[in-house]
Amino acid sequence: MIKEEKHIEKEPKAKDKKAIIEIKDLHKTFGKNNKVLQGVNLTVNKGEDLVILGRSGSGKSVTIKCIVGLIEPDKGEIKVFDENVLHLKKSELNEIRVRIGFLFQSGALYDSMSVRENLAFTLRKHKRDLSAEEIESQVIEALDSVGLSEAIDKMPSELSGGMQKRIGLARTLILKPEIILYDEPTTGLDTITSREISELILDIKHKRKTTSIIITHDMACAKLTADRIMVLKDGVIHAEGTYEELEKSEDEWVRSFFQ
Ligand SMILES: Nc1ncnc2c1ncn2[C@@H]1O[C@H](COP(=O)(O)OP(=O)(O)OP(=O)(O)O)[C@@H](O)[C@H]1O
Ligand SMILES: [Mg+2]
């Protein structure tokens, strides 16, 4: 009897904390001695937004590029949706990659294509059997979700930096990813536009129940979006906690991010 009760109590907790991304002992050295990652361990649970902080060059982008196979680590383990991504065949890895959206540090829209074509191109590349009508309606839906349906016929060069970020985000969202990796989503934008993007990230999390890693130097973005923060230093996770916890950290170096 007692045993059963315990079982009932435990189960919902375990479900709440399902790990979606698990990184263990990740190492990456570039060249002879640029030891960038020296044993990174991190877990992101379902529905969680994890913010990664760290000085420029500390390996934040390298870490998330390893998750999607853009960079091959020297050592370590990466599990996404319970699959060990470093040991998958190319076709198996592709199946997982479609479920992961990546918002690159540099927007990376195709300059010679309109907004519509940029989004449609991404969709056609990954979902080959869609009709023209389906593509058009999904392009409009994705643009709506970033509040930019009026930009559909514009060229990237006609858009402001903030609009380009939003279109980049729409292009990520159009594939309906379960995980979104944001690499500095607000860099180069003014305070108000940055806040709009941060609010959009929060909105996406709530509406689409996505799990995310957000790399940022923008502490307002971190404060708004982070369920948990990790700070990368000297190739390892140096500190971890909520915004409020780390803001009061005993470690002066960690605190300096929050000033
Ligand atoms: N493809 C690559 N080839 C060689 N070295 C690389 C490569 N990618 C990254 N590096 C090196 O790895 C280190 C970490 O780079 P990374 O881009 O992860 O930094 P970061 O923490 O994202 O910095 P920032 O905040 O400036 O974006 C740097 O020294 C960089 O030069
Ligand atoms: Mg970076």
XYZ file of N, CA, C and O in Angstrom, residues 17-212:
784
model
N 10.008 17.093 -15.067
C 11.417 17.401 -15.311
C 12.027 16.529 -16.380
O 13.133 16.060 -16.247
N 11.340 16.326 -17.449
C 11.902 15.479 -18.493
C 13.010 16.233 -19.236
O 12.784 17.325 -19.775
N 14.197 15.631 -19.258
C 15.321 16.281 -19.945
C 15.143 16.160 -21.451
O 14.888 15.076 -21.972
N 15.253 17.275 -22.164
C 15.122 17.273 -23.629
C 16.508 17.373 -24.258
O 16.786 16.784 -25.290
N 17.386 18.176 -23.612
C 18.776 18.268 -24.077
C 19.676 17.919 -22.896
O 19.521 18.470 -21.811
N 20.592 16.972 -23.107
C 21.544 16.610 -22.048
C 22.950 16.602 -22.630
O 23.234 15.839 -23.561
N 23.795 17.449 -22.096
C 25.185 17.507 -22.562
C 26.087 17.065 -21.424
O 25.967 17.569 -20.302
N 26.967 16.100 -21.720
C 27.869 15.605 -20.672
C 29.321 15.670 -21.123
O 29.664 15.173 -22.191
N 30.129 16.317 -20.300
C 31.586 16.335 -20.457
C 32.028 16.705 -21.871
O 32.893 16.045 -22.453
N 31.446 17.769 -22.401
C 31.735 18.165 -23.780
C 33.075 18.895 -23.884
O 33.333 19.850 -23.162
N 33.911 18.397 -24.804
C 35.235 18.995 -25.030
C 35.386 19.397 -26.488
O 34.982 18.658 -27.388
N 35.978 20.581 -26.722
C 36.317 20.967 -28.087
C 37.538 21.887 -28.070
O 37.557 22.909 -27.388
N 38.558 21.480 -28.800
C 39.754 22.310 -28.967
C 39.889 22.645 -30.438
O 39.714 21.773 -31.291
N 40.153 23.908 -30.748
C 40.423 24.294 -32.128
C 41.930 24.470 -32.290
O 42.581 25.047 -31.418
N 42.461 24.001 -33.403
C 43.899 24.119 -33.648
C 44.671 23.346 -32.587
O 44.173 22.339 -32.066
N 45.853 23.828 -32.258
C 46.689 23.089 -31.317
C 46.255 23.306 -29.868
O 46.194 22.374 -29.079
N 45.955 24.552 -29.521
C 45.669 24.766 -28.092
C 44.596 25.797 -27.772
O 44.616 26.394 -26.712
N 43.647 26.014 -28.701
C 42.514 26.858 -28.336
C 41.451 25.956 -27.687
O 40.502 25.517 -28.323
N 41.693 25.676 -26.393
C 40.788 24.770 -25.672
C 39.522 25.514 -25.296
O 39.489 26.202 -24.279
N 38.489 25.381 -26.119
C 37.273 26.180 -25.919
C 36.334 25.516 -24.905
O 35.965 26.112 -23.908
N 35.970 24.275 -25.146
C 35.100 23.563 -24.202
C 35.931 22.495 -23.490
O 36.613 21.695 -24.127
N 35.870 22.494 -22.172
C 36.732 21.590 -21.409
C 35.950 20.761 -20.395
O 36.393 20.560 -19.275
N 34.760 20.338 -20.798
C 33.949 19.515 -19.897
C 32.643 20.212 -19.543
O 32.308 20.365 -18.374
N 31.909 20.625 -20.574
C 30.618 21.295 -20.340
C 29.541 20.251 -20.031
O 29.416 19.251 -20.735
N 28.809 20.495 -18.951
C 27.670 19.655 -18.582
C 26.443 20.539 -18.471
O 26.486 21.528 -17.738
N 25.401 20.197 -19.199
C 24.160 20.960 -18.987
C 22.946 20.144 -19.406
O 23.027 19.258 -20.256
N 21.840 20.461 -18.758
C 20.574 19.795 -19.062
C 19.494 20.854 -19.251
O 19.458 21.821 -18.504
N 18.673 20.674 -20.262
C 17.511 21.556 -20.422
C 16.271 20.674 -20.368
O 16.158 19.703 -21.111
N 15.368 21.015 -19.479
C 14.149 20.226 -19.315
C 13.040 20.704 -20.242
O 13.063 21.847 -20.707
N 12.090 19.827 -20.460
C 10.976 20.140 -21.376
C 10.272 21.428 -20.940
O 9.971 21.617 -19.766
N 10.073 22.312 -21.904
C 9.339 23.543 -21.639
C 10.158 24.635 -20.969
O 9.641 25.706 -20.661
N 11.447 24.361 -20.771
C 12.284 25.318 -20.055
C 13.040 26.233 -21.027
O 13.416 25.818 -22.112
N 13.266 27.490 -20.605
C 14.137 28.402 -21.354
C 15.419 28.588 -20.552
O 15.403 29.191 -19.482
N 16.516 28.048 -21.070
C 17.811 28.164 -20.396
C 18.622 29.265 -21.067
O 18.795 29.249 -22.286
N 19.105 30.217 -20.280
C 19.961 31.271 -20.831
C 21.416 30.922 -20.546
O 21.755 30.478 -19.441
N 22.286 31.072 -21.561
C 23.726 30.886 -21.349
C 24.410 32.241 -21.445
O 24.268 32.959 -22.437
N 25.128 32.589 -20.395
C 25.928 33.812 -20.368
C 27.395 33.434 -20.439
O 27.774 32.311 -20.097
N 28.220 34.387 -20.815
C 29.661 34.146 -20.849
C 30.327 35.230 -21.657
O 29.679 35.833 -22.529
N 31.603 35.461 -21.385
C 32.337 36.484 -22.131
C 32.400 36.108 -23.610
O 32.251 34.949 -23.972
N 32.681 37.107 -24.430
C 32.849 36.872 -25.852
C 33.996 35.871 -26.052
O 35.040 35.999 -25.408
N 33.771 34.871 -26.889
C 34.807 33.879 -27.148
C 34.859 32.738 -26.142
O 35.734 31.881 -26.217
N 33.887 32.693 -25.227
C 33.940 31.650 -24.189
C 33.393 30.300 -24.673
O 33.501 29.304 -23.963
N 32.802 30.281 -25.864
C 32.358 28.995 -26.408
C 30.856 28.771 -26.380
O 30.380 27.643 -26.557
N 30.105 29.838 -26.235
C 28.640 29.696 -26.179
C 28.090 29.206 -27.519
O 27.329 28.244 -27.572
N 28.509 29.889 -28.599
C 28.013 29.486 -29.924
C 28.511 28.084 -30.279
O 27.752 27.275 -30.830
N 29.756 27.793 -29.930
C 30.311 26.461 -30.220
C 29.450 25.386 -29.537
O 29.117 24.357 -30.149
N 29.046 25.632 -28.307
C 28.238 24.652 -27.566
C 26.936 24.338 -28.304
O 26.607 23.163 -28.523
N 26.217 25.394 -28.724
C 24.923 25.080 -29.365
C 25.102 24.561 -30.796
O 24.260 23.819 -31.283
N 26.230 24.927 -31.415
C 26.480 24.355 -32.750
C 26.747 22.854 -32.649
O 26.436 22.095 -33.572
N 27.340 22.426 -31.535
C 27.566 20.985 -31.334
C 26.228 20.237 -31.238
O 26.106 19.103 -31.702
N 25.219 20.885 -30.661
C 23.921 20.216 -30.475
C 23.303 19.835 -31.816
O 22.697 18.783 -31.951
N 23.461 20.701 -32.815
C 22.852 20.417 -34.118
C 23.838 19.840 -35.134
O 23.534 19.731 -36.312
N 25.030 19.483 -34.664
C 25.983 18.821 -35.549
C 26.722 19.756 -36.495
O 27.334 19.302 -37.461
N 26.669 21.075 -36.247
C 27.420 22.009 -37.103
C 28.898 21.993 -36.733
O 29.756 22.321 -37.542
N 29.186 21.639 -35.486
C 30.569 21.457 -35.038
C 30.638 20.100 -34.348
O 29.737 19.725 -33.592
N 31.705 19.371 -34.644
C 31.861 18.049 -34.034
C 32.770 18.158 -32.802
O 33.913 18.596 -32.915
N 32.262 17.808 -31.628
C 33.114 17.892 -30.433
C 34.189 16.818 -30.445
O 34.084 15.827 -31.168
N 35.237 17.015 -29.623
C 36.309 16.016 -29.535
C 35.903 14.873 -28.607
O 36.329 13.736 -28.789
N 35.094 15.214 -27.617
C 34.759 14.218 -26.593
C 33.468 14.648 -25.913
O 33.170 15.846 -25.857
N 32.728 13.695 -25.395
C 31.526 14.032 -24.649
C 30.289 13.370 -25.217
O 30.378 12.588 -26.166
N 29.163 13.693 -24.608
C 27.904 13.074 -25.008
C 26.833 14.148 -25.148
O 26.752 15.054 -24.319
N 26.044 14.067 -26.210
C 24.919 14.991 -26.371
C 23.671 14.167 -26.670
O 23.617 13.456 -27.667
N 22.702 14.273 -25.772
C 21.435 13.590 -26.015
C 20.355 14.618 -26.268
O 20.203 15.571 -25.508
N 19.626 14.441 -27.375
C 18.487 15.294 -27.666
C 17.291 14.371 -27.890
O 17.396 13.397 -28.650
N 16.178 14.658 -27.235
C 15.000 13.770 -27.266
C 15.427 12.324 -26.977
O 14.982 11.395 -27.654
N 16.351 12.149 -26.038
C 16.814 10.813 -25.652
C 17.673 10.090 -26.687
O 18.018 8.933 -26.514
N 17.987 10.767 -27.782
C 18.856 10.145 -28.799
C 20.269 10.688 -28.645
O 20.457 11.895 -28.487
N 21.224 9.793 -28.739
C 22.607 10.211 -28.638
C 23.065 10.748 -29.995
O 23.473 9.997 -30.873
N 22.981 12.067 -30.189
C 23.136 12.640 -31.537
C 24.518 12.427 -32.152
O 24.670 12.429 -33.365
N 25.522 12.227 -31.328
C 26.876 12.073 -31.874
C 27.093 10.699 -32.512
O 28.056 10.495 -33.229
N 26.171 9.773 -32.246
C 26.331 8.434 -32.802
C 25.271 8.077 -33.840
O 25.114 6.926 -34.210
N 24.552 9.095 -34.318
C 23.476 8.794 -35.269
C 23.977 8.792 -36.703
O 24.956 9.452 -37.039
N 23.244 8.046 -37.550
C 23.528 8.106 -38.981
C 23.016 9.443 -39.503
O 22.156 10.058 -38.876
N 23.500 9.853 -40.679
C 23.141 11.167 -41.203
C 21.613 11.335 -41.322
O 21.061 12.364 -40.953
N 20.947 10.286 -41.816
C 19.494 10.386 -42.012
C 18.772 10.513 -40.674
O 17.796 11.256 -40.544
N 19.284 9.806 -39.669
C 18.656 9.885 -38.336
C 18.884 11.268 -37.724
O 18.000 11.839 -37.100
N 20.085 11.798 -37.923
C 20.408 13.127 -37.405
C 19.517 14.185 -38.060
O 19.013 15.090 -37.402
N 19.288 14.031 -39.371
C 18.427 14.983 -40.080
C 17.019 15.009 -39.513
O 16.408 16.065 -39.405
N 16.505 13.828 -39.139
C 15.157 13.762 -38.561
C 15.088 14.584 -37.282
O 14.087 15.242 -37.003
N 16.150 14.525 -36.493
C 16.177 15.280 -35.240
C 16.381 16.760 -35.502
O 15.754 17.614 -34.877
N 17.203 17.067 -36.494
C 17.501 18.480 -36.772
C 16.280 19.264 -37.222
O 16.159 20.451 -36.937
N 15.356 18.602 -37.905
C 14.123 19.278 -38.320
C 13.306 19.705 -37.094
O 12.545 20.668 -37.135
N 13.502 18.998 -35.985
C 12.735 19.324 -34.769
C 13.423 20.415 -33.934
O 12.935 20.791 -32.882
N 14.595 20.874 -34.406
C 15.344 21.896 -33.677
C 15.490 23.147 -34.540
O 16.054 23.089 -35.628
N 14.978 24.267 -34.060
C 15.148 25.534 -34.779
C 16.399 26.234 -34.282
O 16.735 26.149 -33.100
N 17.099 26.891 -35.211
C 18.349 27.558 -34.840
C 18.268 28.986 -35.352
O 18.193 29.203 -36.554
N 18.247 29.953 -34.439
C 18.280 31.350 -34.865
C 19.720 31.826 -34.767
O 20.257 31.997 -33.680
N 20.337 31.997 -35.936
C 21.771 32.297 -35.960
C 22.084 33.706 -35.482
O 21.262 34.613 -35.598
N 23.312 33.829 -34.983
C 23.806 35.110 -34.481
C 23.714 36.176 -35.603
O 23.250 37.271 -35.376
N 24.135 35.799 -36.806
C 23.943 36.708 -37.944
C 22.706 36.218 -38.685
O 22.640 35.068 -39.078
N 21.751 37.096 -38.880
C 20.412 36.782 -39.404
C 20.342 35.745 -40.511
O 19.502 34.872 -40.484
N 21.240 35.853 -41.491
C 21.346 34.861 -42.555
C 20.093 34.665 -43.405
O 19.737 33.559 -43.764
N 19.412 35.767 -43.751
C 18.354 35.661 -44.757
C 19.012 35.693 -46.130
O 20.102 36.246 -46.290
N 18.351 35.093 -47.124
C 18.899 35.162 -48.482
C 18.558 36.520 -49.080
O 17.378 36.840 -49.271
N 19.588 37.313 -49.385
C 19.395 38.693 -49.837
C 18.633 38.811 -51.145
O 17.933 39.780 -51.387
N 18.794 37.805 -52.015
C 18.191 37.913 -53.340
C 16.747 37.407 -53.368
O 16.117 37.382 -54.414
N 16.251 36.969 -52.204
C 14.874 36.457 -52.160
C 14.017 37.365 -51.298
O 14.481 37.899 -50.292
N 12.745 37.497 -51.674
C 11.806 38.267 -50.855
C 11.561 37.509 -49.551
O 11.967 36.350 -49.402
N 10.870 38.173 -48.636
C 10.534 37.530 -47.365
C 9.738 36.246 -47.615
O 10.032 35.186 -47.063
N 8.737 36.345 -48.515
C 7.920 35.166 -48.832
C 8.802 34.014 -49.330
O 8.695 32.885 -48.870
N 9.715 34.356 -50.271
C 10.567 33.311 -50.857
C 11.536 32.718 -49.831
O 11.803 31.524 -49.837
N 12.049 33.579 -48.941
C 12.941 33.094 -47.892
C 12.252 32.025 -47.041
O 12.823 30.977 -46.753
N 11.011 32.309 -46.660
C 10.280 31.376 -45.794
C 9.842 30.126 -46.560
O 9.952 29.006 -46.059
N 9.350 30.355 -47.786
C 8.863 29.234 -48.593
C 10.012 28.280 -48.937
O 9.850 27.057 -48.932
N 11.179 28.861 -49.195
C 12.358 28.060 -49.536
C 12.704 27.089 -48.403
O 12.950 25.901 -48.622
N 12.695 27.618 -47.185
C 12.986 26.791 -46.007
C 11.971 25.661 -45.874
O 12.323 24.506 -45.625
N 10.719 26.016 -46.066
C 9.647 25.030 -45.928
C 9.770 23.930 -46.989
O 9.687 22.738 -46.686
N 10.008 24.350 -48.240
C 10.112 23.376 -49.337
C 11.295 22.444 -49.155
O 11.223 21.263 -49.472
N 12.372 23.003 -48.607
C 13.583 22.203 -48.418
C 13.350 21.050 -47.435
O 13.845 19.950 -47.621
N 12.557 21.331 -46.398
C 12.366 20.324 -45.351
C 11.088 19.515 -45.492
O 10.986 18.404 -44.995
N 10.058 20.100 -46.129
C 8.777 19.389 -46.271
C 8.388 19.401 -47.738
O 7.670 20.285 -48.207
N 8.862 18.401 -48.438
C 8.795 18.416 -49.892
C 7.406 18.272 -50.496
O 7.156 18.707 -51.602
N 6.482 17.657 -49.747
C 5.198 17.335 -50.373
C 4.093 18.363 -50.135
O 2.923 18.071 -50.314
N 4.442 19.589 -49.792
C 3.403 20.591 -49.547
C 2.954 21.256 -50.855
O 3.762 21.499 -51.748
N 1.642 21.559 -50.938
C 1.137 22.263 -52.131
C 1.466 23.751 -52.010
O 1.781 24.245 -50.920
N 1.337 24.473 -53.136
C 1.619 25.918 -53.144
C 0.716 26.645 -52.145
O 1.149 27.565 -51.458
N -0.554 26.210 -52.066
C -1.502 26.862 -51.139
C -1.075 26.648 -49.698
O -1.134 27.551 -48.867
N -0.666 25.398 -49.403
C -0.235 25.093 -48.030
C 0.992 25.921 -47.651
O 1.092 26.430 -46.535
N 1.911 26.038 -48.610
C 3.119 26.829 -48.344
C 2.745 28.282 -48.055
O 3.152 28.847 -47.046
N 1.895 28.845 -48.916
C 1.497 30.242 -48.729
C 0.833 30.438 -47.358
O 1.149 31.381 -46.637
N -0.055 29.518 -46.972
C -0.758 29.729 -45.707
C 0.194 29.569 -44.507
O 0.078 30.288 -43.517
N 1.183 28.672 -44.631
C 2.135 28.521 -43.515
C 3.102 29.706 -43.432
O 3.535 30.088 -42.351
N 3.430 30.286 -44.603
C 4.293 31.483 -44.617
C 3.555 32.620 -43.901
O 4.118 33.304 -43.036
N 2.269 32.785 -44.235
C 1.478 33.864 -43.613
C 1.342 33.624 -42.108
O 1.516 34.537 -41.302
N 1.110 32.380 -41.718
C 0.974 32.060 -40.287
C 2.259 32.388 -39.520
O 2.219 32.990 -38.448
N 3.402 32.008 -40.120
C 4.685 32.261 -39.444
C 4.945 33.760 -39.327
O 5.413 34.247 -38.287
N 4.614 34.515 -40.393
C 4.819 35.970 -40.344
C 3.882 36.614 -39.325
O 4.270 37.534 -38.603
N 2.651 36.103 -39.265
C 1.689 36.595 -38.268
C 2.218 36.418 -36.861
O 2.075 37.284 -36.017
N 2.855 35.262 -36.610
C 3.289 34.978 -35.245
C 4.449 35.873 -34.800
O 4.734 35.982 -33.622
N 5.118 36.548 -35.757
C 6.125 37.536 -35.353
C 5.626 38.965 -35.639
O 6.392 39.927 -35.572
N 4.346 39.092 -35.978
C 3.731 40.404 -36.178
C 4.215 41.132 -37.415
O 4.264 42.361 -37.432
N 4.575 40.399 -38.462
C 5.127 41.073 -39.645
C 4.510 40.602 -40.961
O 5.194 40.526 -41.974
N 3.220 40.329 -40.955
C 2.616 39.823 -42.192
C 2.701 40.851 -43.324
O 2.732 40.489 -44.495
N 2.800 42.145 -42.972
C 2.843 43.174 -44.023
C 4.183 43.185 -44.777
O 4.300 43.801 -45.833
N 5.177 42.459 -44.252
C 6.501 42.489 -44.894
C 6.677 41.397 -45.949
O 7.751 41.249 -46.523
N 5.606 40.671 -46.236
C 5.728 39.451 -47.058
C 6.403 39.686 -48.420
O 7.168 38.849 -48.889
N 6.150 40.839 -49.041
C 6.721 41.085 -50.373
C 8.004 41.909 -50.359
O 8.530 42.262 -51.404
N 8.508 42.191 -49.170
C 9.727 43.014 -49.079
C 10.981 42.171 -49.304
O 10.982 40.951 -49.105
N 12.054 42.862 -49.703
C 13.371 42.219 -49.794
C 14.096 42.458 -48.467
O 13.876 43.497 -47.828
N 14.987 41.536 -48.041
C 15.690 41.734 -46.767
C 16.345 43.114 -46.640
O 16.323 43.714 -45.573
N 16.892 43.646 -47.752
C 17.575 44.946 -47.692
C 16.629 46.092 -47.345
O 17.066 47.157 -46.930
N 15.331 45.879 -47.520
C 14.355 46.933 -47.205
C 13.926 46.892 -45.738
O 13.114 47.705 -45.313
N 14.429 45.909 -44.994
C 13.978 45.729 -43.603
C 14.997 46.272 -42.617
O 16.199 46.212 -42.859
N 14.524 46.763 -41.483
C 15.425 47.196 -40.410
C 16.035 45.958 -39.749
O 15.557 44.830 -39.961
N 17.070 46.174 -38.930
C 17.719 45.055 -38.235
C 16.733 44.263 -37.388
O 16.748 43.029 -37.376
N 15.863 44.980 -36.686
C 14.868 44.319 -35.827
C 13.898 43.484 -36.640
O 13.532 42.369 -36.258
N 13.489 44.040 -37.804
C 12.564 43.287 -38.667
C 13.255 42.041 -39.221
O 12.656 40.968 -39.287
N 14.534 42.195 -39.590
C 15.269 41.027 -40.116
C 15.354 39.916 -39.071
O 15.218 38.736 -39.391
N 15.558 40.310 -37.809
C 15.591 39.305 -36.725
C 14.251 38.584 -36.636
O 14.186 37.375 -36.456
N 13.168 39.367 -36.732
C 11.834 38.766 -36.655
C 11.575 37.814 -37.818
O 10.996 36.743 -37.637
N 12.014 38.226 -39.015
C 11.806 37.354 -40.180
C 12.653 36.081 -40.002
O 12.198 34.970 -40.292
N 13.871 36.244 -39.473
C 14.715 35.084 -39.171
C 14.001 34.147 -38.205
O 14.014 32.926 -38.364
N 13.325 34.742 -37.250
C 12.579 33.950 -36.265
C 11.374 33.269 -36.923
O 11.107 32.088 -36.667
N 10.693 34.002 -37.818
C 9.548 33.407 -38.530
C 10.020 32.201 -39.343
O 9.360 31.164 -39.407
N 11.209 32.353 -39.948
C 11.750 31.252 -40.752
C 12.090 30.054 -39.873
O 11.993 28.899 -40.298
N 12.504 30.315 -38.641
C 12.762 29.218 -37.701
C 11.446 28.563 -37.277
O 11.325 27.341 -37.230
N 10.434 29.406 -37.022
C 9.155 28.903 -36.502
C 8.356 28.119 -37.531
O 7.546 27.272 -37.176
N 8.600 28.407 -38.814
C 7.761 27.810 -39.858
C 7.886 26.278 -39.873
O 6.969 25.577 -40.277
N 8.996 25.770 -39.358
C 9.164 24.311 -39.319
C 8.602 23.707 -38.027
O 8.764 22.515 -37.764
N 7.964 24.539 -37.223
C 7.342 24.119 -35.964
C 8.295 23.302 -35.070
O 8.011 22.160 -34.696
N 9.442 23.892 -34.745
C 10.424 23.163 -33.947
C 9.964 22.972 -32.502
O 9.221 23.800 -31.974
N 10.416 21.867 -31.902
C 10.118 21.625 -30.479
C 11.177 22.276 -29.601
O 10.944 22.580 -28.443
N 12.393 22.418 -30.184
C 13.484 23.088 -29.484
C 13.881 24.299 -30.331
O 13.954 24.197 -31.554
N 14.147 25.435 -29.688
C 14.710 26.571 -30.432
C 16.004 27.014 -29.752
O 16.037 27.218 -28.537
N 17.065 27.112 -30.543
C 18.349 27.592 -30.046
C 18.529 29.018 -30.567
O 18.589 29.231 -31.775
N 18.548 29.971 -29.664
C 18.658 31.385 -30.042
C 20.078 31.851 -29.766
O 20.520 31.860 -28.616
N 20.800 32.265 -30.811
C 22.150 32.796 -30.599
C 22.110 34.321 -30.687
O 22.040 34.881 -31.771
N 22.137 34.951 -29.543
C 22.108 36.416 -29.437
C 20.975 37.046 -30.249
O 21.215 37.814 -31.185
N 19.740 36.740 -29.856
C 18.591 37.216 -30.642
C 18.393 38.729 -30.618
O 17.730 39.259 -31.503
N 18.972 39.436 -29.660
C 18.704 40.883 -29.569
C 19.930 41.753 -29.857
O 19.842 42.971 -29.792
N 21.053 41.114 -30.190
C 22.273 41.895 -30.428
C 22.098 42.889 -31.574
O 21.532 42.547 -32.612
N 22.585 44.094 -31.368
C 22.546 45.110 -32.418
C 21.226 45.855 -32.508
O 21.033 46.661 -33.404
N 20.315 45.567 -31.583
C 19.015 46.239 -31.627
C 18.901 47.244 -30.476
O 19.537 47.069 -29.436
N 18.080 48.283 -30.670
C 17.893 49.251 -29.589
C 17.108 48.597 -28.444
O 16.543 47.510 -28.598
N 17.067 49.284 -27.307
C 16.469 48.711 -26.095
C 15.015 48.281 -26.298
O 14.609 47.202 -25.874
N 14.252 49.142 -26.974
C 12.819 48.839 -27.131
C 12.614 47.664 -28.079
O 11.847 46.741 -27.795
N 13.351 47.659 -29.190
C 13.225 46.548 -30.148
C 13.718 45.251 -29.498
O 13.117 44.194 -29.689
N 14.791 45.337 -28.708
C 15.291 44.156 -27.993
C 14.213 43.593 -27.089
O 14.003 42.390 -27.014
N 13.523 44.483 -26.413
C 12.477 44.037 -25.498
C 11.344 43.344 -26.274
O 10.809 42.333 -25.834
N 11.032 43.893 -27.440
C 9.980 43.269 -28.258
C 10.380 41.845 -28.656
O 9.556 40.931 -28.626
N 11.648 41.673 -29.023
C 12.116 40.332 -29.405
C 12.085 39.405 -28.186
O 11.651 38.253 -28.278
N 12.528 39.902 -27.032
C 12.514 39.075 -25.815
C 11.086 38.653 -25.474
O 10.838 37.510 -25.079
N 10.142 39.586 -25.643
C 8.736 39.254 -25.354
C 8.209 38.227 -26.340
O 7.422 37.348 -25.976
N 8.691 38.329 -27.569
C 8.297 37.363 -28.593
C 8.805 35.960 -28.215
O 8.087 34.963 -28.365
N 10.019 35.894 -27.694
C 10.599 34.609 -27.272
C 9.738 33.987 -26.164
O 9.437 32.789 -26.182
N 9.304 34.838 -25.257
C 8.466 34.381 -24.146
C 7.104 33.896 -24.658
O 6.592 32.854 -24.247
N 6.559 34.667 -25.599
C 5.273 34.369 -26.199
C 5.319 33.010 -26.927
O 4.414 32.181 -26.803
N 6.408 32.790 -27.657
C 6.589 31.543 -28.400
C 6.636 30.369 -27.430
O 6.013 29.329 -27.642
N 7.365 30.559 -26.340
C 7.488 29.488 -25.331
C 6.102 29.115 -24.791
O 5.765 27.943 -24.676
N 5.298 30.118 -24.490
C 3.985 29.836 -23.908
C 3.011 29.262 -24.925
O 2.297 28.315 -24.645
N 3.015 29.831 -26.132
C 2.037 29.377 -27.131
C 2.414 28.036 -27.729
O 1.568 27.211 -28.019
N 3.706 27.821 -27.958
C 4.117 26.613 -28.681
C 4.735 25.562 -27.795
O 5.144 24.498 -28.274
N 4.871 25.871 -26.505
C 5.440 24.905 -25.533
C 6.821 24.416 -25.969
O 7.136 23.229 -25.874
N 7.608 25.337 -26.500
C 8.953 24.962 -26.946
C 9.927 24.925 -25.764
O 9.660 25.481 -24.705
N 11.050 24.272 -26.001
C 12.162 24.230 -25.056
C 13.290 25.013 -25.717
O 13.534 24.822 -26.913
N 13.954 25.899 -24.973
C 14.946 26.744 -25.651
C 16.245 26.924 -24.888
O 16.274 26.855 -23.664
